Tab-separated table of N, CA and C in Angstrom:
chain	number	residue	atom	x	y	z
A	1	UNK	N	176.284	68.163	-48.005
A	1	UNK	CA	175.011	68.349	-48.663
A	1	UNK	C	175.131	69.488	-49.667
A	2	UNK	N	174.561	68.962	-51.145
A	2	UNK	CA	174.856	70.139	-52.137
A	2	UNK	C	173.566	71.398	-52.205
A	3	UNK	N	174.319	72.196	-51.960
A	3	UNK	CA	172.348	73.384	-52.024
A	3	UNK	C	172.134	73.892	-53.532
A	4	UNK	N	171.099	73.641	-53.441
A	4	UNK	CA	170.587	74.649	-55.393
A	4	UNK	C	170.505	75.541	-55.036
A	5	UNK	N	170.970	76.809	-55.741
A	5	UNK	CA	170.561	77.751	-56.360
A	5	UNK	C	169.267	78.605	-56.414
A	6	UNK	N	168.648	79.205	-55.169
A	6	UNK	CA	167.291	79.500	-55.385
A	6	UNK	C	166.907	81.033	-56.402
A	7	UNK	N	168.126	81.469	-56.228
A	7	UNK	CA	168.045	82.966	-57.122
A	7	UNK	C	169.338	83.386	-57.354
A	8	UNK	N	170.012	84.015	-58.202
A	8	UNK	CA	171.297	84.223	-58.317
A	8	UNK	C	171.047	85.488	-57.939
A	9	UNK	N	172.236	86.322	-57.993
A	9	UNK	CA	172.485	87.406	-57.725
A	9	UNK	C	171.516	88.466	-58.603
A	10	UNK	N	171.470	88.126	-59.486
A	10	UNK	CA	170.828	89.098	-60.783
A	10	UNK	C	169.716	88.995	-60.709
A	11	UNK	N	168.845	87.559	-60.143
A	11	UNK	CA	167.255	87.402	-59.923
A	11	UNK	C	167.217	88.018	-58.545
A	12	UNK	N	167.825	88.406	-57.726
A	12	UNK	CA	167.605	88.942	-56.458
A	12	UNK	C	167.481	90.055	-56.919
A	13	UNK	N	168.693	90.987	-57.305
A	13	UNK	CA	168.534	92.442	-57.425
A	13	UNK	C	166.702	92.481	-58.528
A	14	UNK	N	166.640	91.722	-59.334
A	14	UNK	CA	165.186	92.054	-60.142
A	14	UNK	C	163.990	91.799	-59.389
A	15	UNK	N	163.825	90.812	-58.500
A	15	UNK	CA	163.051	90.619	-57.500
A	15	UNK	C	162.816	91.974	-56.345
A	16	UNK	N	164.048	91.946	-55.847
A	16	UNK	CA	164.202	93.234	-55.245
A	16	UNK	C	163.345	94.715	-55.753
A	17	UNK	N	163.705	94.964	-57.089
A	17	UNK	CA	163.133	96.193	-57.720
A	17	UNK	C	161.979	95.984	-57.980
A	18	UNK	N	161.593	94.747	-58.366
A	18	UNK	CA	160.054	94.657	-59.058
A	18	UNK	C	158.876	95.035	-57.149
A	19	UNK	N	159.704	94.470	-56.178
A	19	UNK	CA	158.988	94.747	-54.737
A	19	UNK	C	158.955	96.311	-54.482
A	20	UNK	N	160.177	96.871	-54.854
A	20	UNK	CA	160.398	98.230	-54.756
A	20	UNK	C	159.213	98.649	-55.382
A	21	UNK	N	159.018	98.956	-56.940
A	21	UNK	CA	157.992	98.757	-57.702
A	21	UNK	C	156.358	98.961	-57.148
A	22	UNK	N	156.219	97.780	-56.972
A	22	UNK	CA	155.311	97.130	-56.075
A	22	UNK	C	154.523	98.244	-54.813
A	23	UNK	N	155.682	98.454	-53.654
A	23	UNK	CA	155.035	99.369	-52.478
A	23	UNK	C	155.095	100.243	-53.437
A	24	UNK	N	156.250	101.242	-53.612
A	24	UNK	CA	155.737	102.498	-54.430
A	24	UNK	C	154.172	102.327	-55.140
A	25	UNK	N	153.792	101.393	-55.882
A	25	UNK	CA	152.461	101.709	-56.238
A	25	UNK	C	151.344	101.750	-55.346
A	26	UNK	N	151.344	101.313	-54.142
A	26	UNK	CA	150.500	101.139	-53.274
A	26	UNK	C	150.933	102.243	-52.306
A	27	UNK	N	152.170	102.814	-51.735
A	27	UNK	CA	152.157	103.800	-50.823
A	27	UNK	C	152.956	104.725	-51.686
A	28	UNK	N	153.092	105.603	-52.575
A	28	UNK	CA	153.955	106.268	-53.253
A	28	UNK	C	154.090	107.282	-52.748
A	29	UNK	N	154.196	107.674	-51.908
A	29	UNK	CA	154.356	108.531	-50.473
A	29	UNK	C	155.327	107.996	-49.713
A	30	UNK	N	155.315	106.728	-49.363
A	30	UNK	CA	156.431	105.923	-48.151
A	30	UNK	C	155.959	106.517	-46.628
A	31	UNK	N	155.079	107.673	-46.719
A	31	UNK	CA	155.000	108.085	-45.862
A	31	UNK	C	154.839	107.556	-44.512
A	32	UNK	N	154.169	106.361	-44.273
A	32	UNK	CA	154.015	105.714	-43.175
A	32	UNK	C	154.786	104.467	-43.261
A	33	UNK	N	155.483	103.672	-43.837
A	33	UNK	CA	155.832	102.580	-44.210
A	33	UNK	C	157.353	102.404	-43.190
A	34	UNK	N	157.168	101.388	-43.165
A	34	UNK	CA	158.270	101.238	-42.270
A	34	UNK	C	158.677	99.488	-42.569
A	35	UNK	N	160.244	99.303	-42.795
A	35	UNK	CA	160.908	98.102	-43.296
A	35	UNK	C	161.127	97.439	-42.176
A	36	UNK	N	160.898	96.077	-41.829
A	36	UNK	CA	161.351	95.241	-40.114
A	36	UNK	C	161.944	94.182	-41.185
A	37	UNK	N	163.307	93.894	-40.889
A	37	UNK	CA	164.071	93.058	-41.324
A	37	UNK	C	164.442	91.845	-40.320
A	38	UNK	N	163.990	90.664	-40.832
A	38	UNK	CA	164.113	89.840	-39.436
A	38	UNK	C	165.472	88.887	-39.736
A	39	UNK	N	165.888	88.734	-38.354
A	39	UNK	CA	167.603	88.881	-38.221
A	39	UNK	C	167.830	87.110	-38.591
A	40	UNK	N	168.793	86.913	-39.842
A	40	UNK	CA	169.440	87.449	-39.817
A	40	UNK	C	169.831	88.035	-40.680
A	41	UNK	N	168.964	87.191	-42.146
A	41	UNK	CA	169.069	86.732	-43.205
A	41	UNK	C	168.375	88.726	-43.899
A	42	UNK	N	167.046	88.568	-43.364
A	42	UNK	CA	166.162	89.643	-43.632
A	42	UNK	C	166.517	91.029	-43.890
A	43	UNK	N	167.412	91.272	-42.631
A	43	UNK	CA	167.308	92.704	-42.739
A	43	UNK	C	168.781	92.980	-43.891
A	44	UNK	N	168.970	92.509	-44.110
A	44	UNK	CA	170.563	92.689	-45.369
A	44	UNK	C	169.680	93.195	-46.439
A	45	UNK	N	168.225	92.435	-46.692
A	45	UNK	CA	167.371	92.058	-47.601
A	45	UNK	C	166.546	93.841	-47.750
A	46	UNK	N	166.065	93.800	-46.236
A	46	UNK	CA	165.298	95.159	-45.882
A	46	UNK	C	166.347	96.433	-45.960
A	47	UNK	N	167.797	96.132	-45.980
A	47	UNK	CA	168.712	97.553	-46.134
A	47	UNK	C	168.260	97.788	-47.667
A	48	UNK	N	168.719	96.616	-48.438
A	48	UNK	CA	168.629	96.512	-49.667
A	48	UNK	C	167.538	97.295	-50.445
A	49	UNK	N	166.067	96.963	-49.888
A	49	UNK	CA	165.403	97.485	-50.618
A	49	UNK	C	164.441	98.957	-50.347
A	50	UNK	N	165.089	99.338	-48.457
A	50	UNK	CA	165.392	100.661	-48.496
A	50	UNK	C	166.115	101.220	-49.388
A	51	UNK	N	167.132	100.825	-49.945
A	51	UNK	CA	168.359	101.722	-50.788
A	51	UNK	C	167.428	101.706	-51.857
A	52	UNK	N	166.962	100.650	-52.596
A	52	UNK	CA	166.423	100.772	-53.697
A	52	UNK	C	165.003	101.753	-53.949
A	53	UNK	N	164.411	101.440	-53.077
A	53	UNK	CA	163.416	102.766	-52.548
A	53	UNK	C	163.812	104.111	-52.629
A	54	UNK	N	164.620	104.556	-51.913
A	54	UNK	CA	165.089	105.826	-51.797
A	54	UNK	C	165.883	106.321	-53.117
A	55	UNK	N	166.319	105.396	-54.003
A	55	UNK	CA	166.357	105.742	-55.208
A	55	UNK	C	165.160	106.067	-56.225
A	56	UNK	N	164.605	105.252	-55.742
A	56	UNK	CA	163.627	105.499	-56.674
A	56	UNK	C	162.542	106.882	-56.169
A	57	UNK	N	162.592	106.578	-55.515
A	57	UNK	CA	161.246	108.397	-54.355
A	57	UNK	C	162.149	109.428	-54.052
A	58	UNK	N	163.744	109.306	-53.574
A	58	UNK	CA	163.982	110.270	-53.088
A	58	UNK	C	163.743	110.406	-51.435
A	59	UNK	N	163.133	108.865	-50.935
A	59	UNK	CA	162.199	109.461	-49.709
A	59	UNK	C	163.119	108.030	-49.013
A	60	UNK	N	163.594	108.634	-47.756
A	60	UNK	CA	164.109	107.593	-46.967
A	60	UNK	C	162.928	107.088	-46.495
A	61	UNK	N	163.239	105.661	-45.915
A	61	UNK	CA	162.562	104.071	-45.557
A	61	UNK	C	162.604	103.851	-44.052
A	62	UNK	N	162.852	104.252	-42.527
A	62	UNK	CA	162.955	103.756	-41.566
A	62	UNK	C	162.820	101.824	-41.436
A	63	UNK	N	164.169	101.582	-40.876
A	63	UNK	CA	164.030	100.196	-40.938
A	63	UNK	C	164.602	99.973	-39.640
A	64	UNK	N	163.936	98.777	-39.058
A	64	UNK	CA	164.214	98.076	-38.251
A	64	UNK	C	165.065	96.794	-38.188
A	65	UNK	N	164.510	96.235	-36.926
A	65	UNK	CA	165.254	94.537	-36.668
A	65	UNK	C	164.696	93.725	-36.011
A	66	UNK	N	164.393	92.717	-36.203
A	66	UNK	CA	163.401	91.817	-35.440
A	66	UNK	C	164.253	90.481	-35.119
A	67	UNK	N	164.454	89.917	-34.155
A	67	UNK	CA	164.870	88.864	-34.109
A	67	UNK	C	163.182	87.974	-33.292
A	68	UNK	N	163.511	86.859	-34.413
A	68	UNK	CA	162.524	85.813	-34.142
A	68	UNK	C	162.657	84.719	-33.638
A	69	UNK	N	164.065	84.375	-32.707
A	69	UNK	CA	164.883	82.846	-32.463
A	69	UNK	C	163.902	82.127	-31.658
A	70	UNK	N	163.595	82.979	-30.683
A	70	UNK	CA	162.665	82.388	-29.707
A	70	UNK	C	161.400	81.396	-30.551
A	71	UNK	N	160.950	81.816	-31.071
A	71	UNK	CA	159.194	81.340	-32.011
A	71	UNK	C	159.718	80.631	-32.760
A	72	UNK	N	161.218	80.338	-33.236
A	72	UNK	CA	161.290	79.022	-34.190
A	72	UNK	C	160.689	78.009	-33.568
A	73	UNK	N	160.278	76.882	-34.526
A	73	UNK	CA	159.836	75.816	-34.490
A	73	UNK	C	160.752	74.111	-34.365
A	74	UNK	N	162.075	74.760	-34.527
A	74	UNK	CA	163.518	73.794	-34.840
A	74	UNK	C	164.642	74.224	-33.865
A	75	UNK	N	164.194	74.372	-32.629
A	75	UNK	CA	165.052	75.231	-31.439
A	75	UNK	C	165.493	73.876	-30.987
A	76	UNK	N	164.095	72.866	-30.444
A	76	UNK	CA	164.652	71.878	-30.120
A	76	UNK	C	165.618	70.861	-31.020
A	77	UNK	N	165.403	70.765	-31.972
A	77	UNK	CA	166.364	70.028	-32.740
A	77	UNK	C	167.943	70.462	-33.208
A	78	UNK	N	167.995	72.008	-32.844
A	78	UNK	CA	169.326	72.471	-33.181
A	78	UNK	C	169.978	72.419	-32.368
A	79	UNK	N	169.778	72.027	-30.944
A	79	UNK	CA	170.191	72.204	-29.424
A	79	UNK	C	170.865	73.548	-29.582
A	80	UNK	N	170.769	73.842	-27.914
A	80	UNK	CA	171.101	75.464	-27.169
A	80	UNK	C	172.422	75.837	-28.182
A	81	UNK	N	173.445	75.120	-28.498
A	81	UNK	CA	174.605	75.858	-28.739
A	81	UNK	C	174.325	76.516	-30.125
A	82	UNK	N	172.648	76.463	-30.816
A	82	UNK	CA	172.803	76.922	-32.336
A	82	UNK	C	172.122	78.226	-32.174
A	83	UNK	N	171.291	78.055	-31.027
A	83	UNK	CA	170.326	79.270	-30.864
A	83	UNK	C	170.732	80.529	-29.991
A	84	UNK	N	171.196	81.659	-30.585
A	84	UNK	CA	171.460	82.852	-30.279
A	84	UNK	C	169.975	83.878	-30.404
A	85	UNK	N	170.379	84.620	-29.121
A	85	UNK	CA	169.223	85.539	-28.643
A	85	UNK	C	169.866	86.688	-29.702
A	86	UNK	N	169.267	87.363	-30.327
A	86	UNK	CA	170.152	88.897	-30.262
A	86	UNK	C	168.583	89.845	-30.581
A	87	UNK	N	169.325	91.384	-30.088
A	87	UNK	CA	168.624	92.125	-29.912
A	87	UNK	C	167.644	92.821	-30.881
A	88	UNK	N	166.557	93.013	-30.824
A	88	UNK	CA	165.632	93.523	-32.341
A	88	UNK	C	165.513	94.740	-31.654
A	89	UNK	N	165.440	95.731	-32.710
A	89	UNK	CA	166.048	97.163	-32.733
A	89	UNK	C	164.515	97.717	-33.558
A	90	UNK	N	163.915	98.316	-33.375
A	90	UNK	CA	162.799	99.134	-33.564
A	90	UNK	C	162.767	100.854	-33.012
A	91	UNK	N	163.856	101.617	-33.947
A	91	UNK	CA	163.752	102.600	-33.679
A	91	UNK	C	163.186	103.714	-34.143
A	92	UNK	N	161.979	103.004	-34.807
A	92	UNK	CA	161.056	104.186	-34.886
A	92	UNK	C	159.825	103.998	-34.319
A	93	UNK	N	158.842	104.803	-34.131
A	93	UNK	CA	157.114	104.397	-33.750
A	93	UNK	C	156.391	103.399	-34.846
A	94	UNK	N	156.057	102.498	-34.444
A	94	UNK	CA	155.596	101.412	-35.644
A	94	UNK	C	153.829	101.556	-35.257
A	95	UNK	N	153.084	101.868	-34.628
A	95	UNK	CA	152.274	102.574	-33.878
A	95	UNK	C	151.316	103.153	-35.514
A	96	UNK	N	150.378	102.743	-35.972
A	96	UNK	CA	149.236	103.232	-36.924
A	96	UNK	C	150.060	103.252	-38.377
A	97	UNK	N	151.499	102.296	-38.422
A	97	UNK	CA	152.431	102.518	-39.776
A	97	UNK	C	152.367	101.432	-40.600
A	98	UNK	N	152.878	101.100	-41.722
A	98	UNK	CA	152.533	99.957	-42.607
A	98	UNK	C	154.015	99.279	-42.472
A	99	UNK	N	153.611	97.882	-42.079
A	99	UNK	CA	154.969	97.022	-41.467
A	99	UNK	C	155.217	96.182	-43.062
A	100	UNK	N	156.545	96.125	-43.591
A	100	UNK	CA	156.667	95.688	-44.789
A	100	UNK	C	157.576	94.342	-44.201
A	101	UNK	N	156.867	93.406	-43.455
A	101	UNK	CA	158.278	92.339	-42.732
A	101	UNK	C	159.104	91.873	-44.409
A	102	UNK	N	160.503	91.897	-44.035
A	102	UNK	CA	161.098	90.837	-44.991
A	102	UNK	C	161.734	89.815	-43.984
């Protein structure tokens, strides 16, 4: 099966910055904000635009990990041998903070 192309490399990184962009205008502080990258695809996504953040503020991003395998909707159709548990990692207080899921 042939896959298209949904963004190249160069529309990701611009996508990426224009989101960066984006929170900065709404929390330009970062102060409460916190990145949950859901596994597996996500959080590569959520390192990413911590880095790009912290370039741009100066202000580190606390990020997490969420794994969502369980709540898929296509568990049964992939049978057991596709579906891996792994661990979601939340090591900060997410508790009154602004959750940015990617």
């Amino acid at each position: 099966m042939e896959m298209d192309t949904l963004l190249t490399e160069e529309d990701l990184k611009s996508t990426l910055e224009t989101l960066a962009d984006e929170v900065l205008a709404v929390h330009p502080d970062l102060k409460d904000v916190v990145l949950v990258g859901i596994i597996t695809n996500g959080f590569p996504l959520a390192e990413r635009l911590a880095h790009i953040l912290y370039h741009k503020s100066n202000k580190k991003v606390p990020i997490g990990k969420l794994d969502v395998s369980i709540y898929r909707d296509d568990i049964e159709s992939l049978g057991q041998q596709f579906v891996t548990i792994r661990e979601s990692d939340l090591p900060y207080d997410i508790h009154d903070k602004t959750i940015i899921l990617v």
